Amino acid sequence: MKKVAVGATVICAAAVCAATALVVRQRMKRSGNWVKAMEILKEMEEKSGTPLRKLRQVADAMTVEMHAGLASEGGSQLKMLISYVDNLPTGDEHGLFYALDLGGTNFRVLRVRLGGREQRVVKQEFEEVSIPPELMTGTSAQLFDYIAEALAKFVATEGDGLHPAPHRQRELGFTFSFPVKQTSIASGTLIRWTKGFKIDDAVAQDVVAELTRAMERKGLDMRVAALVNDTVGTLAGGRYDDPDVIAAVILGTGTNAAYVERAHAIPKWHGPLPNSGEMVINMEWGNFCSSHLPSTEYDMALDAESLNPGEQIYEKMISGMYLGEIVRRVLYRMAREAAFFGDVIPEKLERQFALRTPDMSAMHHDASPDLKVVASKLKDALGISNTSLKMRKMIVELCDIVATRGARIAAAGIFGIIKKLGRDTVKEGEKQKTVIALDGGLYEHYTRFRECLEKTIKELLGKEAAETIVIEHSNDGSGIGAALLAASHSQYLEATYES
């Protein structure tokens, strides 16, 4: 009996030892996995570093590319497109003007009554219309007929005080946010479609002529006075509110910048110099690329797997389309190499763009003690549950690394524009104010991104120069801006200002 008892004791002891060893091994494994995950995070932090020295190099590279793009067509990664906008709104504009804002699966039609310097925008109305999916891949006539019909219906709702002056044709500003080769203030040929559109017979056609023919078919007597993209529209809207606005930047799903250049500083401009002596340049700065940008393996993989590899490198590091995806790629590596979320990689985590930038922003801004917003977003977006507080804190840190890098190199780009215009230093005895208009969902809604960007611009400028630079939010510039540009390029301009 004693032998049996001793045997049982030995077996129990062995089992306890085995269980203890298993627990120890699991703890060691978990500890090893945590160390690996931390290594991945720290490596990302180091490679995403943006010391002022590096940011100044990025800004200088931006300025060099700006000069090259102004010198000749195809001379730079930056297209530096001549917008043909040489008269920005002054605040003196009077009358009724329309705008059409086409940039995605919806379009907006707007009606604005301008009352000059005293009354400014007297009244504004708009309507948003969805584009049926079949029209996004149909014919040019089908798409523009649909738009013209919606515009005609909107015109038919003109109320009291919202009619054009007698014997005057209605005038429209057309915001068309697709790649266009502009040939005048009111003409431009479509280079290619983006954002899910594929209408082959519209490519290489003048989009203003296409819209005009459609309006004629619908019996709508309206003239397109200005063709602009959303960034130029934002600049116009900003200038209307503040005469010191010299540039506009969009930071949303995508990104772009436009600014006011001295006409004589554009070597590739061969026409007569405009009376204003100025020309708005659409930089198309999303395509900027430099060896000084703090690129990582995640950026390179994202670019290689994108629809446009080798293009829009800057945009892929700073815009709302991509920030959340960069975070997802780092988390996926942690899951793969450090079993960060357990032995099985969550299926949703493997899907490209499963983590959107609004989700990343919500996690980054989570101020709850247990980071419950982080837990909720991980579960909903990536199918990850049962995370520890320690893990959630690491994920917030990762969001901070990616957002900070994006905001700081975006600030470097803005600083590059300021340098190009010679406004990065304060000239003795000269009172100078420079205003940059910013718009876009990323800038407007991602608070920490916005705060970091504005703080970085001040760091780059230094205290004295920073006091002369103002960042202003220009809300809905692409809509009202197009109507304002229709006003500032009206065929009735002199009569308008005399009335």
Coordinates of C-alpha atoms in Angstrom, one line a residue:
M1 CA 0.0 0.0 0.0
K2 CA 2.9 2.3 0.9
K3 CA 4.4 1.6 -2.5
V4 CA 1.2 2.6 -4.3
A5 CA 1.0 5.8 -2.2
V6 CA 4.6 6.6 -3.0
G7 CA 4.1 5.9 -6.7
A8 CA 1.0 8.1 -6.7
T9 CA 3.0 10.9 -5.0
V10 CA 5.8 10.6 -7.5
I11 CA 3.3 10.7 -10.4
C12 CA 1.6 13.7 -8.9
A13 CA 4.9 15.5 -8.4
A14 CA 5.9 14.8 -11.9
A15 CA 2.6 16.1 -13.2
V16 CA 3.0 19.3 -11.1
C17 CA 6.5 19.7 -12.4
A18 CA 5.4 19.2 -16.0
A19 CA 2.5 21.7 -15.5
T20 CA 4.9 24.2 -13.9
A21 CA 7.4 23.8 -16.7
L22 CA 4.6 24.3 -19.2
V23 CA 3.5 27.5 -17.4
V24 CA 7.1 28.7 -17.3
R25 CA 7.6 28.0 -21.0
Q26 CA 4.3 29.8 -21.9
R27 CA 5.4 32.8 -19.8
M28 CA 8.8 32.7 -21.4
K29 CA 7.1 32.5 -24.8
R30 CA 4.8 35.4 -24.0
S31 CA 7.7 37.4 -22.6
G32 CA 9.7 36.6 -25.7
N33 CA 6.7 37.6 -27.9
W34 CA 6.3 40.9 -26.0
V35 CA 10.0 41.7 -26.4
K36 CA 9.7 41.0 -30.2
A37 CA 6.6 43.2 -30.5
M38 CA 8.4 46.0 -28.6
E39 CA 11.3 45.6 -31.0
I40 CA 9.0 46.0 -34.0
L41 CA 7.5 49.1 -32.5
K42 CA 10.8 50.7 -31.6
E43 CA 12.2 50.0 -35.0
M44 CA 9.2 51.7 -36.5
E45 CA 9.7 54.7 -34.2
E46 CA 13.4 55.0 -35.1
K47 CA 12.8 54.8 -38.9
S48 CA 9.9 57.2 -38.7
G49 CA 12.0 59.8 -36.9
T50 CA 11.5 63.4 -38.0
P51 CA 14.2 65.6 -36.4
L52 CA 14.2 69.2 -37.5
R53 CA 17.3 68.6 -39.5
K54 CA 15.6 66.0 -41.6
L55 CA 12.4 68.1 -42.0
R56 CA 14.5 71.0 -43.3
Q57 CA 16.0 68.6 -45.9
V58 CA 12.5 67.6 -47.0
A59 CA 11.5 71.2 -47.2
D60 CA 14.5 72.1 -49.3
A61 CA 13.9 69.1 -51.6
M62 CA 10.3 70.3 -52.0
T63 CA 11.5 73.8 -53.0
V64 CA 14.0 72.4 -55.5
E65 CA 11.2 70.3 -57.1
M66 CA 9.0 73.4 -57.3
H67 CA 11.6 75.3 -59.2
A68 CA 12.2 72.4 -61.6
G69 CA 8.5 72.0 -62.2
L70 CA 8.0 75.7 -63.0
A71 CA 11.0 75.6 -65.4
S72 CA 9.7 73.0 -67.8
E73 CA 7.0 70.4 -68.4
G74 CA 8.0 67.0 -67.0
G75 CA 11.1 68.5 -65.3
S76 CA 10.0 67.5 -61.9
Q77 CA 8.0 64.9 -59.9
L78 CA 5.7 67.9 -59.1
K79 CA 3.5 68.8 -62.1
M80 CA 3.3 72.5 -61.0
L81 CA 0.2 72.9 -63.3
I82 CA -0.7 76.4 -64.5
S83 CA -4.3 76.9 -63.4
Y84 CA -5.0 80.0 -65.5
V85 CA -6.4 81.5 -62.4
D86 CA -4.8 85.0 -62.4
N87 CA -7.7 86.9 -60.7
L88 CA -8.5 85.7 -57.2
P89 CA -11.6 87.0 -55.4
T90 CA -11.3 90.4 -53.8
G91 CA -14.5 90.6 -51.9
D92 CA -16.0 93.1 -54.4
E93 CA -17.9 90.4 -56.3
H94 CA -21.6 90.9 -56.9
G95 CA -24.3 88.8 -58.4
L96 CA -25.6 85.2 -58.6
F97 CA -23.2 82.4 -59.4
Y98 CA -23.4 78.6 -59.5
A99 CA -20.8 75.9 -58.7
L100 CA -20.6 72.3 -59.6
D101 CA -18.3 70.2 -57.4
L102 CA -17.5 66.7 -59.0
G103 CA -14.9 64.7 -57.2
G104 CA -16.2 61.3 -56.4
T105 CA -19.3 59.2 -56.2
N106 CA -21.4 62.2 -55.3
F107 CA -21.5 65.7 -56.8
R108 CA -22.8 69.0 -55.4
V109 CA -24.5 71.9 -57.0
L110 CA -24.4 75.3 -55.3
R111 CA -26.0 78.6 -55.7
V112 CA -24.4 81.7 -54.2
R113 CA -25.6 85.3 -54.1
L114 CA -22.7 87.7 -53.5
G115 CA -23.3 91.2 -52.2
G116 CA -19.9 92.9 -52.6
R117 CA -17.6 94.0 -49.8
E118 CA -20.4 95.1 -47.4
Q119 CA -22.7 92.1 -47.7
R120 CA -20.3 89.4 -48.8
V121 CA -22.1 86.0 -49.2
V122 CA -25.8 87.1 -49.0
K123 CA -27.2 83.6 -49.5
Q124 CA -26.0 80.1 -50.2
E125 CA -27.9 77.0 -51.2
F126 CA -26.7 73.6 -52.2
E127 CA -27.8 70.1 -53.1
E128 CA -25.9 66.8 -53.1
V129 CA -26.6 64.1 -55.7
S130 CA -25.4 60.5 -55.8
I131 CA -24.1 59.1 -59.1
P132 CA -25.5 55.7 -60.0
P133 CA -22.7 53.1 -60.3
E134 CA -23.5 52.3 -63.9
L135 CA -22.9 55.9 -64.9
M136 CA -19.3 55.7 -63.5
T137 CA -18.4 53.2 -66.3
G138 CA -20.9 54.2 -69.0
T139 CA -20.4 56.9 -71.6
S140 CA -19.5 60.6 -71.3
A141 CA -22.8 61.7 -72.6
Q142 CA -24.7 59.6 -70.0
L143 CA -22.7 61.0 -67.1
F144 CA -22.8 64.6 -68.2
D145 CA -26.5 64.5 -69.2
Y146 CA -27.3 63.2 -65.7
I147 CA -25.3 66.0 -64.1
A148 CA -26.8 68.6 -66.4
E149 CA -30.3 67.4 -65.6
A150 CA -29.7 67.7 -61.9
L151 CA -28.2 71.1 -62.4
A152 CA -31.3 72.2 -64.4
K153 CA -33.6 71.0 -61.7
F154 CA -31.6 72.9 -59.1
V155 CA -31.8 76.1 -61.2
A156 CA -35.5 75.7 -61.5
T157 CA -35.8 76.1 -57.7
E158 CA -34.4 79.7 -57.7
G159 CA -36.3 81.7 -55.1
D160 CA -36.9 85.4 -54.6
G161 CA -33.7 87.4 -54.9
L162 CA -31.9 84.4 -56.4
H163 CA -32.2 85.1 -60.1
P164 CA -29.5 86.5 -62.4
A165 CA -29.7 90.1 -63.5
P166 CA -31.9 90.7 -66.7
H167 CA -30.3 89.7 -70.0
R168 CA -27.4 87.8 -68.3
Q169 CA -26.4 84.3 -68.7
R170 CA -26.0 82.2 -65.6
E171 CA -22.3 81.5 -64.8
L172 CA -20.8 78.4 -63.2
G173 CA -17.5 77.5 -61.5
F174 CA -16.7 73.8 -62.2
T175 CA -14.6 72.0 -59.6
F176 CA -13.4 68.8 -61.3
S177 CA -11.1 66.8 -59.0
F178 CA -9.6 64.4 -61.6
P179 CA -6.3 64.8 -63.5
V180 CA -6.8 67.4 -66.2
K181 CA -4.5 69.2 -68.5
Q182 CA -5.8 72.8 -68.3
T183 CA -5.7 74.8 -71.5
S184 CA -7.4 78.0 -70.3
I185 CA -9.4 79.2 -67.3
A186 CA -12.5 77.4 -68.7
S187 CA -11.1 74.4 -70.6
G188 CA -9.1 71.3 -69.9
T189 CA -8.7 67.8 -71.2
L190 CA -9.2 64.8 -69.0
I191 CA -5.9 62.9 -68.6
R192 CA -7.4 59.8 -66.8
W193 CA -10.2 58.9 -64.4
T194 CA -9.6 57.9 -60.8
K195 CA -11.8 57.0 -57.8
G196 CA -13.6 54.2 -59.5
F197 CA -14.6 56.0 -62.7
K198 CA -13.8 54.4 -66.1
I199 CA -15.5 56.3 -69.0
D200 CA -13.2 55.7 -71.9
D201 CA -14.8 58.1 -74.4
A202 CA -14.3 61.1 -72.0
V203 CA -10.5 60.6 -71.8
A204 CA -8.6 63.3 -73.8
Q205 CA -11.8 65.3 -74.2
D206 CA -12.4 68.8 -72.9
V207 CA -14.6 68.3 -69.8
V208 CA -16.0 71.8 -70.0
A209 CA -17.1 71.2 -73.6
E210 CA -18.7 67.9 -72.5
L211 CA -20.6 69.6 -69.8
T212 CA -21.6 72.5 -72.0
R213 CA -23.1 70.2 -74.7
A214 CA -25.0 68.3 -72.0
M215 CA -26.5 71.6 -70.6
E216 CA -27.5 72.6 -74.1
R217 CA -29.2 69.2 -74.6
K218 CA -31.2 69.8 -71.4
G219 CA -32.1 73.4 -72.5
L220 CA -30.0 75.0 -69.7
D221 CA -28.4 78.3 -70.7
M222 CA -25.3 78.5 -68.5
R223 CA -21.7 79.3 -69.1
V224 CA -18.7 77.6 -67.4
A225 CA -16.6 80.6 -66.3
A226 CA -13.9 78.7 -64.5
L227 CA -12.6 75.1 -64.4
V228 CA -10.7 74.4 -61.2
N229 CA -9.6 71.6 -58.9
D230 CA -10.6 71.5 -55.2
T231 CA -7.3 72.9 -54.0
V232 CA -7.4 75.9 -56.2
G233 CA -11.0 76.4 -55.1
T234 CA -9.9 76.2 -51.5
L235 CA -7.3 78.9 -52.2
A236 CA -10.0 81.1 -53.8
G237 CA -12.3 80.6 -50.8
G238 CA -9.5 81.4 -48.4
R239 CA -8.5 84.6 -50.3
Y240 CA -12.1 85.8 -50.3
D241 CA -12.1 85.6 -46.5
D242 CA -8.6 86.9 -46.0
P243 CA -6.5 88.9 -48.6
D244 CA -3.3 87.6 -47.0
V245 CA -4.0 84.0 -48.1
I246 CA -1.2 82.9 -50.4
A247 CA -1.5 79.1 -50.4
A248 CA -4.0 76.3 -49.8
V249 CA -3.4 72.7 -48.7
I250 CA -5.9 69.8 -48.7
L251 CA -5.3 67.1 -46.2
G252 CA -8.1 64.6 -46.5
T253 CA -8.4 61.2 -48.2
G254 CA -5.8 62.5 -50.6
T255 CA -3.6 65.6 -50.4
N256 CA -2.6 68.5 -52.6
A257 CA -1.4 72.1 -52.5
A258 CA -1.8 75.3 -54.6
Y259 CA -0.2 78.7 -54.1
V260 CA 0.0 82.1 -55.7
E261 CA 3.2 82.5 -57.8
R262 CA 4.7 85.6 -59.4
A263 CA 4.0 85.2 -63.1
H264 CA 7.6 86.2 -64.1
A265 CA 8.9 83.3 -61.9
I266 CA 7.3 80.7 -64.2
P267 CA 9.8 80.0 -67.0
K268 CA 7.5 77.5 -68.7
W269 CA 4.7 80.1 -69.1
H270 CA 5.0 81.5 -72.6
G271 CA 1.8 83.5 -72.9
P272 CA 1.4 87.2 -72.1
L273 CA 1.9 88.1 -68.4
P274 CA -1.4 88.5 -66.7
N275 CA -2.4 92.0 -65.6
S276 CA -2.4 90.9 -61.9
G277 CA 1.2 89.7 -62.3
E278 CA 0.2 86.5 -60.5
M279 CA -0.8 83.0 -61.4
V280 CA -2.1 80.2 -59.2
I281 CA -0.1 77.0 -59.4
N282 CA -1.6 73.6 -58.7
M283 CA 1.4 71.7 -57.4
E284 CA -0.1 68.1 -57.4
W285 CA 2.3 67.7 -54.5
G286 CA 1.1 64.2 -53.6
N287 CA 3.6 62.9 -56.1
F288 CA 6.6 64.4 -54.3
C289 CA 9.3 62.0 -53.4
S290 CA 12.7 62.4 -51.7
S291 CA 15.4 60.3 -50.2
H292 CA 15.0 62.5 -47.1
L293 CA 11.5 61.2 -46.4
P294 CA 11.5 58.8 -43.4
S295 CA 10.3 55.8 -45.4
T296 CA 9.9 52.3 -43.8
E297 CA 9.4 48.8 -45.1
Y298 CA 5.7 49.2 -44.5
D299 CA 5.6 52.2 -46.9
M300 CA 7.5 50.4 -49.5
A301 CA 5.2 47.3 -49.4
L302 CA 2.1 49.5 -49.4
D303 CA 3.4 51.3 -52.5
A304 CA 4.4 48.1 -54.3
E305 CA 0.9 46.6 -53.7
S306 CA -1.0 49.8 -54.6
L307 CA -2.8 50.6 -57.9
N308 CA -0.1 53.2 -58.8
P309 CA 3.3 51.8 -57.6
G310 CA 6.1 54.4 -57.7
E311 CA 3.6 57.3 -57.7
Q312 CA 2.1 59.6 -55.0
I313 CA 4.7 58.6 -52.5
Y314 CA 4.2 61.7 -50.4
E315 CA 0.5 61.2 -50.4
K316 CA 0.9 57.6 -49.2
M317 CA 2.8 58.9 -46.1
I318 CA 0.6 61.8 -45.1
S319 CA -3.0 61.4 -46.3
G320 CA -6.1 59.9 -44.7
M321 CA -6.4 57.2 -47.3
Y322 CA -3.2 55.5 -46.0
L323 CA -2.4 56.3 -42.4
G324 CA -4.7 53.6 -40.9
E325 CA -3.3 51.1 -43.5
I326 CA 0.3 51.8 -42.3
V327 CA -0.8 51.0 -38.7
R328 CA -2.5 47.8 -39.8
R329 CA 0.6 46.6 -41.6
V330 CA 2.7 47.1 -38.5
L331 CA 0.1 45.3 -36.4
Y332 CA 0.0 42.5 -38.9
R333 CA 3.8 42.0 -38.6
M334 CA 3.5 41.9 -34.8
A335 CA 0.8 39.2 -35.2
R336 CA 2.9 37.2 -37.6
E337 CA 6.3 37.5 -35.9
A338 CA 5.4 38.0 -32.3
A339 CA 2.0 36.2 -32.0
F340 CA 0.8 39.6 -30.6
F341 CA -2.9 38.7 -30.8
G342 CA -2.4 35.0 -30.1
D343 CA -1.4 31.9 -32.1
V344 CA -3.9 32.5 -34.8
I345 CA -3.7 35.7 -36.9
P346 CA -7.1 37.4 -37.1
E347 CA -8.5 37.1 -40.6
K348 CA -9.6 40.8 -40.8
L349 CA -6.1 41.9 -39.9
E350 CA -4.8 40.4 -43.1
R351 CA -7.1 42.5 -45.3
Q352 CA -5.7 45.7 -46.9
F353 CA -7.3 48.9 -45.6
A354 CA -9.3 47.0 -43.0
L355 CA -8.3 49.7 -40.5
R356 CA -9.4 53.1 -41.7
T357 CA -7.8 56.4 -40.6
P358 CA -11.0 57.5 -38.7
D359 CA -10.6 54.3 -36.6
M360 CA -7.0 55.0 -36.0
S361 CA -7.8 58.6 -35.0
A362 CA -10.5 57.3 -32.5
M363 CA -7.9 55.0 -30.9
H364 CA -5.3 57.7 -30.8
H365 CA -7.7 60.1 -29.0
D366 CA -9.0 57.5 -26.5
A367 CA -8.8 59.2 -23.1
S368 CA -10.7 56.5 -21.1
P369 CA -8.7 54.8 -18.3
D370 CA -9.0 51.3 -19.8
L371 CA -8.8 52.5 -23.4
K372 CA -12.2 51.0 -24.2
V373 CA -12.4 52.8 -27.5
V374 CA -9.2 51.1 -28.6
A375 CA -10.7 47.7 -27.6
S376 CA -13.9 48.5 -29.5
K377 CA -12.2 49.6 -32.7
L378 CA -9.8 46.6 -32.7
K379 CA -12.8 44.2 -32.4
D380 CA -15.0 46.0 -34.9
A381 CA -12.4 46.8 -37.6
L382 CA -9.9 43.9 -37.2
G383 CA -11.8 41.2 -35.4
I384 CA -9.4 41.3 -32.4
S385 CA -10.8 40.8 -28.9
N386 CA -9.5 40.1 -25.4
T387 CA -6.6 42.6 -25.6
S388 CA -4.8 43.6 -22.4
L389 CA -4.5 47.2 -21.3
K390 CA -0.8 46.9 -21.9
M391 CA -1.3 45.9 -25.5
R392 CA -3.8 48.7 -26.1
K393 CA -1.3 51.2 -24.8
M394 CA 1.2 49.9 -27.3
I395 CA -1.3 50.3 -30.1
V396 CA -2.0 53.9 -29.1
E397 CA 1.8 54.5 -29.2
L398 CA 1.9 53.1 -32.7
C399 CA -0.9 55.4 -33.9
D400 CA 1.0 58.3 -32.4
I401 CA 4.2 57.4 -34.3
V402 CA 2.4 57.1 -37.7
A403 CA 0.3 60.3 -37.2
T404 CA 3.3 62.3 -35.9
R405 CA 5.5 61.4 -38.8
G406 CA 2.7 62.2 -41.3
A407 CA 1.9 65.6 -39.7
R408 CA 5.6 66.6 -39.4
I409 CA 6.5 65.8 -43.0
A410 CA 3.3 67.5 -44.2
A411 CA 4.4 70.6 -42.2
A412 CA 7.8 70.3 -43.9
G413 CA 6.0 70.5 -47.3
I414 CA 4.2 73.7 -46.2
F415 CA 7.4 75.1 -45.0
G416 CA 8.9 74.4 -48.4
I417 CA 6.2 76.5 -50.1
I418 CA 6.8 79.3 -47.6
K419 CA 10.5 79.2 -48.4
K420 CA 9.9 79.2 -52.1
L421 CA 8.0 82.5 -51.7
G422 CA 10.7 84.0 -49.5
R423 CA 8.4 84.3 -46.5
D424 CA 10.4 82.2 -44.1
T425 CA 12.3 85.2 -42.8
V426 CA 11.2 88.6 -41.5
K427 CA 12.5 91.5 -43.4
E428 CA 13.5 94.5 -41.3
G429 CA 11.0 97.3 -41.2
E430 CA 8.4 95.2 -43.2
K431 CA 5.1 94.2 -41.7
Q432 CA 4.3 90.9 -43.3
K433 CA 1.4 88.4 -42.8
T434 CA 1.2 85.1 -44.6
V435 CA -1.9 83.0 -44.3
I436 CA -2.2 79.3 -45.4
A437 CA -5.7 78.0 -45.9
L438 CA -6.1 74.3 -44.9
D439 CA -9.1 72.0 -45.5
G440 CA -9.9 68.3 -45.7
G441 CA -11.3 65.7 -43.3
L442 CA -7.9 64.6 -41.9
Y443 CA -6.9 68.1 -40.9
E444 CA -10.4 69.0 -39.6
H445 CA -11.2 65.9 -37.6
Y446 CA -7.8 64.3 -36.6
T447 CA -7.1 66.8 -33.7
R448 CA -3.6 65.4 -32.8
F449 CA -2.5 65.4 -36.4
R450 CA -3.6 69.0 -36.8
E451 CA -2.0 70.2 -33.6
C452 CA 1.3 68.4 -34.4
L453 CA 1.3 69.9 -37.9
E454 CA 0.8 73.5 -36.7
K455 CA 3.4 73.1 -33.9
T456 CA 5.9 71.7 -36.4
I457 CA 5.5 74.6 -38.8
K458 CA 6.3 77.0 -35.9
E459 CA 9.4 75.0 -35.0
L460 CA 10.6 75.1 -38.5
L461 CA 10.0 78.9 -38.9
G462 CA 11.5 79.9 -35.6
K463 CA 9.8 82.3 -33.1
E464 CA 10.1 85.6 -35.1
A465 CA 9.0 84.3 -38.5
A466 CA 6.3 82.1 -36.9
E467 CA 4.5 85.2 -35.6
T468 CA 3.9 86.3 -39.3
I469 CA 2.5 82.9 -40.5
V470 CA -1.2 82.0 -39.8
I471 CA -2.9 78.6 -40.5
E472 CA -6.6 79.0 -41.2
H473 CA -9.2 76.4 -41.7
S474 CA -11.0 77.1 -45.0
N475 CA -14.2 75.1 -44.7
D476 CA -15.8 73.9 -48.0
G477 CA -13.5 75.9 -50.1
S478 CA -13.9 73.6 -53.1
G479 CA -17.6 74.5 -53.4
I480 CA -17.9 78.2 -52.6
G481 CA -14.4 78.7 -54.1
A482 CA -15.5 77.6 -57.5
A483 CA -18.5 80.0 -57.4
L484 CA -16.2 82.8 -56.3
L485 CA -13.8 82.0 -59.2
A486 CA -16.8 82.1 -61.6
A487 CA -17.4 85.6 -60.2
S488 CA -13.8 86.8 -60.5
H489 CA -13.7 85.5 -64.1
S490 CA -17.2 86.6 -65.1
Q491 CA -17.8 87.8 -68.7
Y492 CA -19.7 90.6 -67.1
L493 CA -16.8 91.6 -64.7
E494 CA -16.6 95.3 -65.3
A495 CA -20.4 95.7 -65.4
T496 CA -20.6 93.6 -62.3
Y497 CA -18.3 95.9 -60.3
E498 CA -19.9 99.0 -61.7
S499 CA -23.4 97.9 -60.6

